[in-house]
Tab-separated table of C-alpha atoms and ligand atoms in Angstrom:
chain	number	residue	atom	x	y	z
A	5	MET	CA	0.122	0.212	0.165
A	6	SER	CA	1.679	3.256	-0.658
A	7	PHE	CA	0.215	7.119	-2.105
A	8	THR	CA	1.275	8.447	-5.217
A	9	ARG	CA	2.935	12.012	-5.143
A	10	ARG	CA	-0.156	13.641	-6.397
A	11	GLN	CA	-2.083	12.805	-3.579
A	12	VAL	CA	0.315	13.808	-1.202
A	13	LEU	CA	0.582	17.124	-2.631
A	14	GLY	CA	-2.991	17.297	-3.202
A	15	GLY	CA	-3.565	16.510	0.516
A	16	LEU	CA	-1.460	19.434	1.566
A	17	ALA	CA	-3.109	21.663	-0.824
A	18	GLY	CA	-6.434	21.304	1.143
A	19	LEU	CA	-4.458	21.623	4.311
A	20	THR	CA	-3.122	24.858	3.135
A	21	ALA	CA	-6.665	26.256	2.420
A	22	LEU	CA	-7.848	25.133	5.537
A	23	GLY	CA	-5.075	26.943	7.215
A	24	LEU	CA	-6.154	30.092	6.197
A	25	GLY	CA	-9.533	30.309	7.253
A	26	GLY	CA	-10.973	30.646	10.812
A	27	VAL	CA	-12.522	27.118	10.444
A	28	GLY	CA	-9.178	25.878	10.019
A	29	ALA	CA	-7.585	27.715	13.398
A	30	ARG	CA	-10.496	26.268	15.444
A	31	LEU	CA	-9.861	22.660	14.101
A	32	TRP	CA	-6.173	22.846	15.410
A	33	LEU	CA	-7.254	24.113	18.740
A	34	ALA	CA	-10.024	21.480	19.075
A	35	ARG	CA	-7.108	18.425	18.353
A	36	PRO	CA	-6.725	16.752	21.294
A	37	GLN	CA	-3.238	17.010	22.448
A	38	VAL	CA	-1.004	14.047	23.715
A	39	ALA	CA	2.617	15.906	23.766
A	40	ALA	CA	2.422	19.768	24.450
A	41	GLU	CA	2.630	22.116	21.332
A	42	HIS	CA	4.614	25.113	20.993
A	43	ASP	CA	2.823	27.406	18.495
A	44	TYR	CA	4.224	30.268	16.387
A	45	GLU	CA	2.974	32.591	13.615
A	46	LEU	CA	5.674	33.650	11.248
A	47	ILE	CA	5.907	35.954	8.216
A	48	ALA	CA	8.437	36.179	5.956
A	49	ALA	CA	8.392	39.889	4.317
A	50	PRO	CA	10.659	42.579	3.195
A	51	LEU	CA	12.480	44.408	5.838
A	52	ASP	CA	15.199	47.236	5.593
A	53	LEU	CA	18.110	46.488	7.664
A	54	GLU	CA	20.962	49.162	8.807
A	55	LEU	CA	23.977	47.150	8.312
A	56	VAL	CA	26.241	49.796	7.263
A	57	PRO	CA	25.686	52.681	9.566
A	58	GLY	CA	23.814	55.450	7.753
A	59	HIS	CA	22.441	53.014	4.960
A	60	GLN	CA	19.829	50.632	4.605
A	61	THR	CA	19.977	47.138	3.042
A	62	ALA	CA	16.660	45.833	1.280
A	63	ALA	CA	16.507	42.281	3.219
A	64	LEU	CA	14.030	39.767	3.642
A	65	ALA	CA	13.504	38.593	7.069
A	66	TYR	CA	11.402	36.134	9.347
A	67	GLY	CA	9.132	38.109	11.672
A	68	GLY	CA	10.451	41.340	10.791
A	69	ARG	CA	13.867	40.714	12.175
A	70	PHE	CA	17.400	39.529	11.647
A	71	PRO	CA	18.086	36.892	12.515
A	72	GLY	CA	14.780	35.521	12.056
A	73	VAL	CA	12.217	34.955	15.015
A	74	GLU	CA	13.853	32.379	17.421
A	75	ILE	CA	11.838	29.394	17.171
A	76	ARG	CA	12.312	27.156	20.270
A	77	GLY	CA	10.383	23.625	20.868
A	78	ARG	CA	10.860	20.964	23.659
A	79	GLN	CA	12.294	17.378	22.538
A	80	GLY	CA	9.530	15.306	22.016
A	81	ASP	CA	6.924	17.922	21.832
A	82	TRP	CA	5.014	19.295	18.754
A	83	LEU	CA	5.886	22.173	16.830
A	84	ARG	CA	3.417	24.106	14.951
A	85	VAL	CA	4.406	27.212	12.971
A	86	ARG	CA	1.636	29.047	10.806
A	87	PHE	CA	3.469	30.368	8.067
A	88	THR	CA	2.779	33.214	5.824
A	89	ASN	CA	4.431	34.544	2.827
A	90	LYS	CA	4.669	37.944	2.356
A	91	LEU	CA	7.447	38.258	-0.186
A	92	ASP	CA	7.020	38.914	-3.734
A	93	GLN	CA	8.119	35.310	-4.622
A	94	PRO	CA	7.302	31.720	-3.649
A	95	THR	CA	8.927	30.278	-0.632
A	96	THR	CA	9.157	27.432	1.376
A	97	ILE	CA	10.649	26.566	4.723
A	98	HIS	CA	13.039	23.829	5.556
A	99	TRP	CA	13.927	22.718	9.206
A	100	HIS	CA	17.293	22.082	8.644
A	101	GLY	CA	18.658	18.804	10.718
A	102	ILE	CA	15.137	18.132	12.218
A	103	ARG	CA	14.026	14.305	11.493
A	104	LEU	CA	10.560	14.909	10.407
A	105	PRO	CA	8.056	13.621	7.998
A	106	ILE	CA	8.675	14.427	4.585
A	107	GLU	CA	5.535	16.348	4.098
A	108	MET	CA	6.998	19.224	6.389
A	109	ASP	CA	10.494	19.191	4.931
A	110	GLY	CA	9.816	22.150	3.076
A	111	VAL	CA	11.177	20.983	-0.160
A	112	PRO	CA	8.952	22.454	-3.279
A	113	TYR	CA	7.535	19.868	-5.660
A	114	ILE	CA	8.816	16.865	-3.207
A	115	SER	CA	7.208	18.050	0.425
A	116	GLN	CA	4.810	20.115	-0.901
A	117	PRO	CA	3.943	22.791	-3.625
A	118	PRO	CA	5.779	26.408	-3.356
A	119	ILE	CA	3.877	28.634	-1.101
A	120	PRO	CA	2.811	31.707	-3.355
A	121	PRO	CA	2.881	35.309	-2.141
A	122	GLY	CA	0.195	35.748	-0.003
A	123	GLN	CA	-0.497	32.325	1.151
A	124	SER	CA	-0.032	30.555	4.326
A	125	PHE	CA	1.098	26.633	5.184
A	126	VAL	CA	0.998	25.142	8.553
A	127	TYR	CA	3.887	23.132	9.436
A	128	ARG	CA	3.589	20.784	12.478
A	129	PHE	CA	5.643	18.235	13.466
A	130	LYS	CA	7.510	16.584	16.324
A	131	THR	CA	10.925	17.162	17.400
A	132	PRO	CA	12.631	13.974	18.390
A	133	ASP	CA	15.963	15.334	19.124
A	134	ALA	CA	17.137	18.288	21.285
A	135	GLY	CA	19.663	20.555	19.989
A	136	SER	CA	20.720	23.843	18.008
A	137	TYR	CA	19.055	23.779	14.549
A	138	TRP	CA	17.949	26.448	12.187
A	139	TYR	CA	15.501	27.296	8.957
A	140	HIS	CA	15.430	28.685	5.658
A	141	PRO	CA	13.850	28.383	2.378
A	142	HIS	CA	14.514	25.590	-0.149
A	143	LEU	CA	13.940	27.859	-3.376
A	144	MET	CA	15.824	30.792	-4.996
A	145	SER	CA	18.106	29.729	-2.145
A	146	SER	CA	21.141	31.976	-3.030
A	147	GLU	CA	18.965	35.103	-3.165
A	148	GLN	CA	16.309	34.272	-0.482
A	149	LEU	CA	19.061	32.966	2.187
A	150	GLY	CA	21.291	35.700	1.107
A	151	ARG	CA	18.955	38.267	1.713
A	152	GLY	CA	18.296	37.064	5.092
A	153	LEU	CA	15.564	34.503	5.466
A	154	VAL	CA	17.771	32.600	8.012
A	155	GLY	CA	16.617	31.802	11.470
A	156	PRO	CA	17.439	29.850	14.803
A	157	LEU	CA	15.326	26.590	15.565
A	158	ILE	CA	16.313	25.421	19.265
A	159	ILE	CA	14.947	22.391	20.653
A	160	GLU	CA	15.309	22.068	24.338
A	161	GLU	CA	16.137	18.767	26.257
A	162	ARG	CA	13.119	17.294	27.961
A	163	GLU	CA	15.243	17.636	31.446
A	164	PRO	CA	16.983	20.541	32.824
A	165	THR	CA	20.956	20.742	31.850
A	166	GLY	CA	23.582	21.807	33.871
A	167	PHE	CA	23.418	25.141	31.857
A	168	SER	CA	21.569	27.914	33.312
A	169	GLN	CA	22.457	30.794	30.595
A	170	GLU	CA	23.084	30.228	27.033
A	171	LYS	CA	23.204	32.917	24.229
A	172	ILE	CA	22.940	32.233	20.395
A	173	LEU	CA	25.444	33.274	17.893
A	174	CYS	CA	24.100	33.649	14.267
A	175	LEU	CA	26.985	33.898	11.861
A	176	LYS	CA	26.290	35.429	8.306
A	177	THR	CA	28.647	37.481	5.726
A	178	TRP	CA	26.467	39.615	3.856
A	179	HIS	CA	26.975	40.198	-0.082
A	180	ILE	CA	26.775	44.047	0.320
A	181	ASP	CA	28.719	46.962	-0.962
A	182	GLU	CA	29.737	49.958	1.483
A	183	ALA	CA	26.359	51.700	0.817
A	184	GLY	CA	24.530	48.451	2.133
A	185	ALA	CA	23.302	47.583	-1.512
A	186	PHE	CA	23.492	43.816	-2.341
A	187	THR	CA	26.389	42.603	-4.589
A	188	PRO	CA	25.541	39.133	-6.628
A	189	PHE	CA	24.914	36.348	-4.591
A	190	SER	CA	26.378	33.837	-6.891
A	191	VAL	CA	28.828	34.511	-9.618
A	192	PRO	CA	29.842	31.454	-11.861
A	193	ARG	CA	33.679	32.020	-11.350
A	194	GLU	CA	33.206	32.021	-7.817
A	195	ALA	CA	30.770	29.365	-7.704
A	196	ALA	CA	33.328	27.069	-9.518
A	197	ARG	CA	35.585	27.818	-6.450
A	198	GLU	CA	34.422	28.065	-3.100
A	199	GLY	CA	31.500	29.697	-3.603
A	200	THR	CA	30.840	33.659	-3.852
A	201	ARG	CA	31.696	34.950	-0.547
A	202	GLY	CA	30.021	38.197	1.139
A	203	SER	CA	32.133	41.234	2.365
A	204	LEU	CA	30.491	42.146	5.879
A	205	SER	CA	30.904	39.499	8.628
A	206	THR	CA	27.943	39.839	11.189
A	207	ILE	CA	27.029	38.215	14.265
A	208	ASN	CA	23.221	38.373	14.858
A	209	GLY	CA	23.290	41.010	12.192
A	210	GLU	CA	26.164	43.030	13.772
A	211	HIS	CA	29.551	43.438	12.358
A	212	LEU	CA	32.002	43.173	15.185
A	213	PRO	CA	29.710	42.914	17.961
A	214	VAL	CA	30.809	42.752	21.602
A	215	ILE	CA	29.374	39.514	23.409
A	216	GLU	CA	29.221	39.837	27.279
A	217	LEU	CA	29.662	36.769	29.341
A	218	ALA	CA	29.020	36.566	33.135
A	219	ALA	CA	32.631	36.510	34.393
A	220	GLY	CA	33.860	33.171	35.695
A	221	GLN	CA	30.508	31.445	35.002
A	222	ILE	CA	29.792	29.067	32.249
A	223	THR	CA	27.788	29.557	29.442
A	224	ARG	CA	26.016	27.583	26.656
A	225	LEU	CA	27.257	29.307	23.443
A	226	ARG	CA	25.293	27.774	20.449
A	227	ILE	CA	26.962	29.112	17.165
A	228	LEU	CA	24.942	28.440	13.915
A	229	ASN	CA	26.722	29.199	10.425
A	230	LEU	CA	23.812	30.357	8.769
A	231	ASP	CA	25.896	31.818	5.760
A	232	ASN	CA	25.717	31.023	2.251
A	233	THR	CA	28.910	29.994	1.503
A	234	VAL	CA	31.802	30.926	4.146
A	235	THR	CA	33.551	28.181	6.229
A	236	TYR	CA	34.522	29.955	9.434
A	237	ARG	CA	37.716	28.943	10.960
A	238	LEU	CA	36.578	29.666	14.364
A	239	ASN	CA	38.966	30.073	17.391
A	240	LEU	CA	39.297	32.020	20.661
A	241	PRO	CA	42.848	32.352	21.791
A	242	GLY	CA	43.060	32.371	25.467
A	243	GLY	CA	39.508	31.230	25.954
A	244	GLU	CA	38.469	28.848	28.280
A	245	ALA	CA	35.960	26.685	26.478
A	246	LYS	CA	34.527	22.966	25.737
A	247	ILE	CA	32.836	21.719	22.839
A	248	TYR	CA	29.614	19.720	24.097
A	249	ALA	CA	27.522	19.384	20.541
A	250	LEU	CA	28.349	19.157	16.864
A	251	ASP	CA	25.210	20.102	14.395
A	252	GLY	CA	22.639	19.526	17.305
A	253	HIS	CA	23.957	16.252	18.622
A	254	PRO	CA	25.744	16.020	21.728
A	255	VAL	CA	29.219	14.894	22.229
A	256	ALA	CA	31.652	13.814	25.159
A	257	PRO	CA	32.629	17.262	26.113
A	258	ARG	CA	36.335	17.967	25.312
A	259	GLU	CA	38.773	20.966	25.187
A	260	PHE	CA	37.770	23.724	22.275
A	261	LYS	CA	41.486	24.218	21.139
A	262	GLU	CA	43.245	25.546	17.836
A	263	GLN	CA	40.388	26.198	15.293
A	264	TYR	CA	37.042	24.336	14.279
A	265	TRP	CA	36.208	24.816	10.683
A	266	ILE	CA	32.183	25.447	10.711
A	267	GLY	CA	30.887	24.751	7.037
A	268	PRO	CA	27.714	26.578	6.159
A	269	GLY	CA	24.518	25.241	7.676
A	270	MET	CA	27.023	23.554	10.571
A	271	ARG	CA	26.522	24.297	14.335
A	272	LEU	CA	28.927	24.015	17.187
A	273	GLU	CA	27.981	23.997	21.014
A	274	LEU	CA	30.253	25.252	23.565
A	275	ALA	CA	30.628	25.902	27.109
A	276	ILE	CA	32.582	28.968	27.440
A	277	ARG	CA	33.763	30.338	31.112
A	278	GLY	CA	33.403	34.411	30.908
A	279	PRO	CA	36.325	35.953	31.111
A	280	ALA	CA	37.457	38.144	34.525
A	281	VAL	CA	35.281	41.478	34.286
A	282	GLY	CA	36.396	43.907	31.848
A	283	ALA	CA	38.681	41.154	30.239
A	284	GLU	CA	38.405	40.541	26.537
A	285	LEU	CA	38.846	37.855	24.159
A	286	SER	CA	38.563	37.820	20.354
A	287	LEU	CA	36.022	35.277	18.565
A	288	ARG	CA	38.112	34.773	15.319
A	289	ASP	CA	37.594	33.223	11.855
A	290	GLY	CA	41.335	32.524	11.401
A	291	VAL	CA	43.121	35.725	12.237
A	292	VAL	CA	40.360	37.792	11.506
A	293	ARG	CA	38.031	38.863	14.358
A	294	LEU	CA	34.341	38.178	14.482
A	295	ALA	CA	33.340	39.597	17.961
A	296	THR	CA	34.722	40.622	21.082
A	297	VAL	CA	34.255	38.830	24.066
A	298	ARG	CA	33.890	40.501	27.501
A	299	GLY	CA	33.479	39.595	30.835
A	300	VAL	CA	30.891	41.509	33.032
A	301	ALA	CA	29.729	41.153	36.536
A	302	PRO	CA	27.378	38.201	36.732
A	303	THR	CA	23.882	39.038	37.503
A	304	GLN	CA	22.494	35.402	38.543
A	305	ALA	CA	23.740	33.118	40.736
A	306	ALA	CA	24.862	30.527	37.945
A	307	SER	CA	27.367	27.453	38.004
A	308	ALA	CA	31.100	27.922	37.622
A	309	GLU	CA	31.502	23.901	37.094
A	310	TRP	CA	31.699	22.587	33.635
A	311	PRO	CA	28.103	21.007	33.132
A	312	ALA	CA	28.158	16.868	32.856
A	313	ALA	CA	27.651	15.822	28.951
A	314	LEU	CA	24.173	16.720	27.323
A	315	PRO	CA	21.990	13.579	26.927
A	316	GLY	CA	22.081	11.684	23.708
A	317	ASN	CA	19.208	11.930	21.085
A	318	PRO	CA	17.311	8.677	20.188
A	319	VAL	CA	18.807	8.134	16.532
A	320	SER	CA	18.966	4.539	15.784
A	321	GLU	CA	22.559	3.111	15.830
A	322	PRO	CA	23.260	1.913	12.400
A	323	ASP	CA	24.110	-2.005	12.048
A	324	LEU	CA	27.509	-1.887	10.613
A	325	ALA	CA	28.109	-5.524	10.178
A	326	LYS	CA	24.880	-5.829	8.109
A	327	ALA	CA	25.168	-2.579	6.153
A	328	GLU	CA	25.255	-2.075	2.727
A	329	THR	CA	27.939	0.197	0.965
A	330	LEU	CA	26.853	3.136	-1.235
A	331	ASN	CA	29.550	5.053	-3.068
A	332	PHE	CA	29.028	8.965	-3.727
A	333	LYS	CA	31.626	10.999	-5.633
A	334	PHE	CA	31.568	14.674	-5.679
A	335	GLU	CA	33.418	16.042	-8.764
A	336	TRP	CA	34.054	19.126	-10.572
A	337	VAL	CA	33.093	19.356	-14.156
A	338	GLY	CA	33.113	23.372	-14.773
A	339	ALA	CA	31.335	23.188	-17.953
A	340	MET	CA	31.165	26.730	-18.199
A	341	SER	CA	29.974	26.644	-21.932
A	342	GLU	CA	26.454	25.554	-20.933
A	343	TYR	CA	25.726	28.110	-19.436
A	344	ALA	CA	25.370	30.255	-22.281
A	345	SER	CA	22.480	28.052	-23.745
A	346	GLY	CA	19.877	29.143	-21.776
A	347	GLN	CA	20.420	27.521	-18.419
A	348	GLU	CA	19.592	29.682	-15.558
A	349	ARG	CA	22.799	28.755	-13.734
A	350	PRO	CA	26.214	26.776	-15.222
A	351	SER	CA	26.560	23.035	-14.463
A	352	LEU	CA	29.779	23.066	-12.495
A	353	TRP	CA	29.310	20.083	-10.009
A	354	GLN	CA	28.475	16.620	-10.104
A	355	ILE	CA	27.345	13.918	-7.574
A	356	ASN	CA	28.002	10.397	-9.307
A	357	GLY	CA	28.208	11.984	-12.567
A	358	VAL	CA	24.924	13.492	-12.397
A	359	ALA	CA	24.457	17.410	-11.772
A	360	TRP	CA	21.283	18.521	-10.230
A	361	GLN	CA	18.936	19.780	-13.106
A	362	GLY	CA	15.834	20.839	-10.969
A	363	GLY	CA	16.869	24.642	-11.123
A	364	GLU	CA	16.609	26.980	-8.345
A	365	GLU	CA	12.936	26.308	-8.025
A	366	HIS	CA	13.280	22.369	-7.879
A	367	LYS	CA	11.200	21.887	-10.671
A	368	HIS	CA	12.274	18.890	-12.439
A	369	ASN	CA	14.170	16.575	-10.401
A	370	GLY	CA	15.849	13.253	-11.881
A	371	PRO	CA	15.899	10.145	-10.642
A	372	PRO	CA	17.176	9.265	-6.890
A	373	LEU	CA	20.761	8.795	-6.318
A	374	ALA	CA	20.084	6.103	-4.667
A	375	LYS	CA	17.112	3.881	-3.241
A	376	LEU	CA	17.183	2.579	0.156
A	377	LYS	CA	15.330	0.078	1.778
A	378	LEU	CA	13.284	1.245	4.941
A	379	GLY	CA	15.090	0.062	8.296
A	380	GLN	CA	18.142	-0.906	6.552
A	381	SER	CA	21.724	0.007	7.869
A	382	TYR	CA	24.169	1.935	5.030
A	383	ILE	CA	27.396	2.872	4.669
A	384	PHE	CA	27.683	5.999	2.557
A	385	THR	CA	31.263	6.136	1.310
A	386	LEU	CA	31.906	10.050	0.553
A	387	ARG	CA	34.688	11.053	-1.892
A	388	ASN	CA	35.584	14.530	-2.668
A	389	MET	CA	37.175	14.402	-6.296
A	390	THR	CA	37.678	18.247	-6.054
A	391	GLN	CA	39.999	21.075	-4.447
A	392	TYR	CA	37.481	22.745	-2.388
A	393	GLN	CA	35.261	21.540	0.543
A	394	HIS	CA	31.804	20.520	0.682
A	395	PRO	CA	29.734	20.652	3.556
A	396	ILE	CA	27.505	17.686	2.806
A	397	HIS	CA	23.980	17.546	3.981
A	398	LEU	CA	21.154	14.855	4.068
A	399	HIS	CA	17.537	15.912	5.061
A	400	GLY	CA	15.149	13.714	7.118
A	401	MET	CA	17.808	11.504	8.984
A	402	ALA	CA	20.777	12.022	11.054
A	403	PHE	CA	24.268	10.200	10.076
A	404	LYS	CA	26.796	8.797	12.014
A	405	VAL	CA	30.394	9.759	10.695
A	406	LEU	CA	32.742	6.924	11.058
A	407	ASP	CA	35.828	7.726	9.918
A	408	SER	CA	38.096	9.893	7.018
A	409	ASN	CA	41.235	9.428	5.296
A	410	ARG	CA	42.509	12.755	6.215
A	411	ARG	CA	41.738	13.332	9.832
A	412	PRO	CA	41.340	11.356	12.935
A	413	ILE	CA	37.213	10.946	13.456
A	414	ILE	CA	35.823	10.323	17.108
A	415	PRO	CA	32.325	8.910	15.462
A	416	TYR	CA	29.597	11.306	15.900
A	417	PHE	CA	25.797	11.785	14.803
A	418	THR	CA	25.466	14.636	12.402
A	419	ASP	CA	23.182	16.261	9.284
A	420	THR	CA	26.072	17.765	7.778
A	421	TYR	CA	29.720	16.736	7.136
A	422	LEU	CA	32.477	19.089	6.008
A	423	LEU	CA	34.388	17.011	3.346
A	424	GLY	CA	37.773	18.560	3.199
A	425	LYS	CA	39.378	18.738	-0.456
A	426	ASN	CA	40.154	15.055	-1.678
A	427	GLU	CA	38.827	13.738	1.309
A	428	THR	CA	37.119	10.248	1.601
A	429	ALA	CA	35.142	9.962	4.696
A	430	ARG	CA	32.592	7.345	5.664
A	431	VAL	CA	29.256	7.812	6.982
A	432	ALA	CA	26.566	5.640	8.210
A	433	LEU	CA	22.689	5.411	9.049
A	434	VAL	CA	19.610	3.243	9.324
A	435	ALA	CA	17.277	4.206	6.591
A	436	ASP	CA	14.100	4.814	8.790
A	437	ASN	CA	12.484	7.589	7.461
A	438	PRO	CA	10.417	7.123	4.333
A	439	GLY	CA	10.667	9.998	1.876
A	440	LEU	CA	12.645	11.614	-1.032
A	441	TRP	CA	15.362	13.403	0.722
A	442	MET	CA	17.639	16.159	-0.382
A	443	PHE	CA	21.226	15.326	-0.309
A	444	HIS	CA	23.314	18.320	-1.316
A	445	CYS	CA	26.561	20.737	-0.338
A	446	HIS	CA	25.371	23.648	1.699
A	447	VAL	CA	27.635	25.932	0.129
A	448	ILE	CA	24.424	27.281	-1.603
A	449	ASP	CA	26.368	28.601	-4.958
A	450	HIS	CA	27.672	24.810	-5.454
A	451	MET	CA	24.106	23.035	-4.718
A	452	GLU	CA	22.714	25.473	-7.336
A	453	THR	CA	25.159	24.743	-9.900
A	454	GLY	CA	24.710	21.016	-9.823
A	455	LEU	CA	26.004	19.624	-6.271
A	456	MET	CA	22.362	18.320	-5.058
A	457	GLY	CA	20.476	15.008	-5.575
A	458	THR	CA	17.972	12.891	-3.682
A	459	ILE	CA	18.086	9.811	-1.679
A	460	ALA	CA	14.815	7.868	-1.813
A	461	VAL	CA	13.921	5.480	1.281
A	462	GLY	CA	11.341	3.116	1.302
A	463	ASP	CA	8.948	1.493	-1.375
A	464	ALA	CA	6.582	4.090	-1.738
A	465	TRP	CA	9.362	6.711	-2.729
A	466	CYS	CA	11.797	3.937	-4.552
A	467	GLY	CA	9.385	3.893	-7.413
B	514	LIG	CU1	19.885	23.395	5.226
B	514	LIG	CU2	18.932	20.989	1.651
B	514	LIG	O1	19.301	22.186	3.745
B	515	LIG	CU1	18.601	20.000	5.644
B	516	LIG	CU1	30.599	22.777	-2.159
């Protein structure tokens, strides 16, 4: 027994129409609740931002602010977001890193029709994993994300953790000039290399901000890379910090030393001890300062002890002995000439010899790169044949990073792995979520110039 894609889309279209009227709203309220529900109204609309002092930038924003409204849910509860598109183009919302049903994944033409201007759509799903996630559109991505449609999504642990205070740092390097006007989000020459980089680094929308931390106390820092292309080489010379989670999933706490490379879409959770009152540290990208961290007098009694490790998320452990191995090759093709022949973007990158052909709107997607049996364990060998690194991201399921030929790996669960140049890494997962899941590089202009495909899970999607 399976349903066709048209029925899925039809069902969702009906839901959208229902969500628009008062009747729909009452229906939602009348629904009996088992787990608690966290409700949000979210609007995407144009917003002028003052990123460069004295100048306006014609941004797009979620909830009238940048970064977008902080959406918070709780592990195991429902999250409901009634979203309205007040942009002048279609959009969707994808919930990056959340394991949810395909109908809620926000991928146009696969999970739902694009949401036209003026329309609403109700996203409602359970959040099985605690951690730091984020949300963004999944079409016209270089422009929509580039202009500011990105926001943090925090799923709290069910039980209190040892942290009593936290800060969210959203990293973004804007593609703007000295007068705040946008510069191109993607130019073929750069898309063919590490990706088109913006020029103004910001944290929570501010260039070189001061981040105040309670002196001597421990703060949970959730660092989210919401940028289109930049991999930040994060370091904090002289700082006292430990890594507690990578991309939403907890790890055994370890010292934050030297540099951590956080690619687009990735997250890093640190426990950090606030420096002495008035003392300052530099949070840097390589040798370039991103922010000043300053110690201030504590305003609450909070712990100066390093908290215990965060509780693990209920991700299925892949059975490596029974796993089937699938190979994925990421290649550079650089066929710039095809760009002239009427394509919206050049075709520069391929996965297993195939470049994404769906365009920025995902209109035509080809056959899946792989078909997975529901419940079966798989090992993916990820082979980067290029001179550039790629944050490889999978929707719908978390995977476990096993090993790499380039660096020591302590196995951990994630949704995005930063695959270095010429690196081969192995990751494993249980194909436990039926759907057609996007599998792509999160450097937006790599993804839009070919480095994207789909993975089918379950009979209904393997066709
Ligand atoms: Cu942030 Cu297709 O994902
Ligand atoms: Cu995603
Ligand atoms: Cu890439």
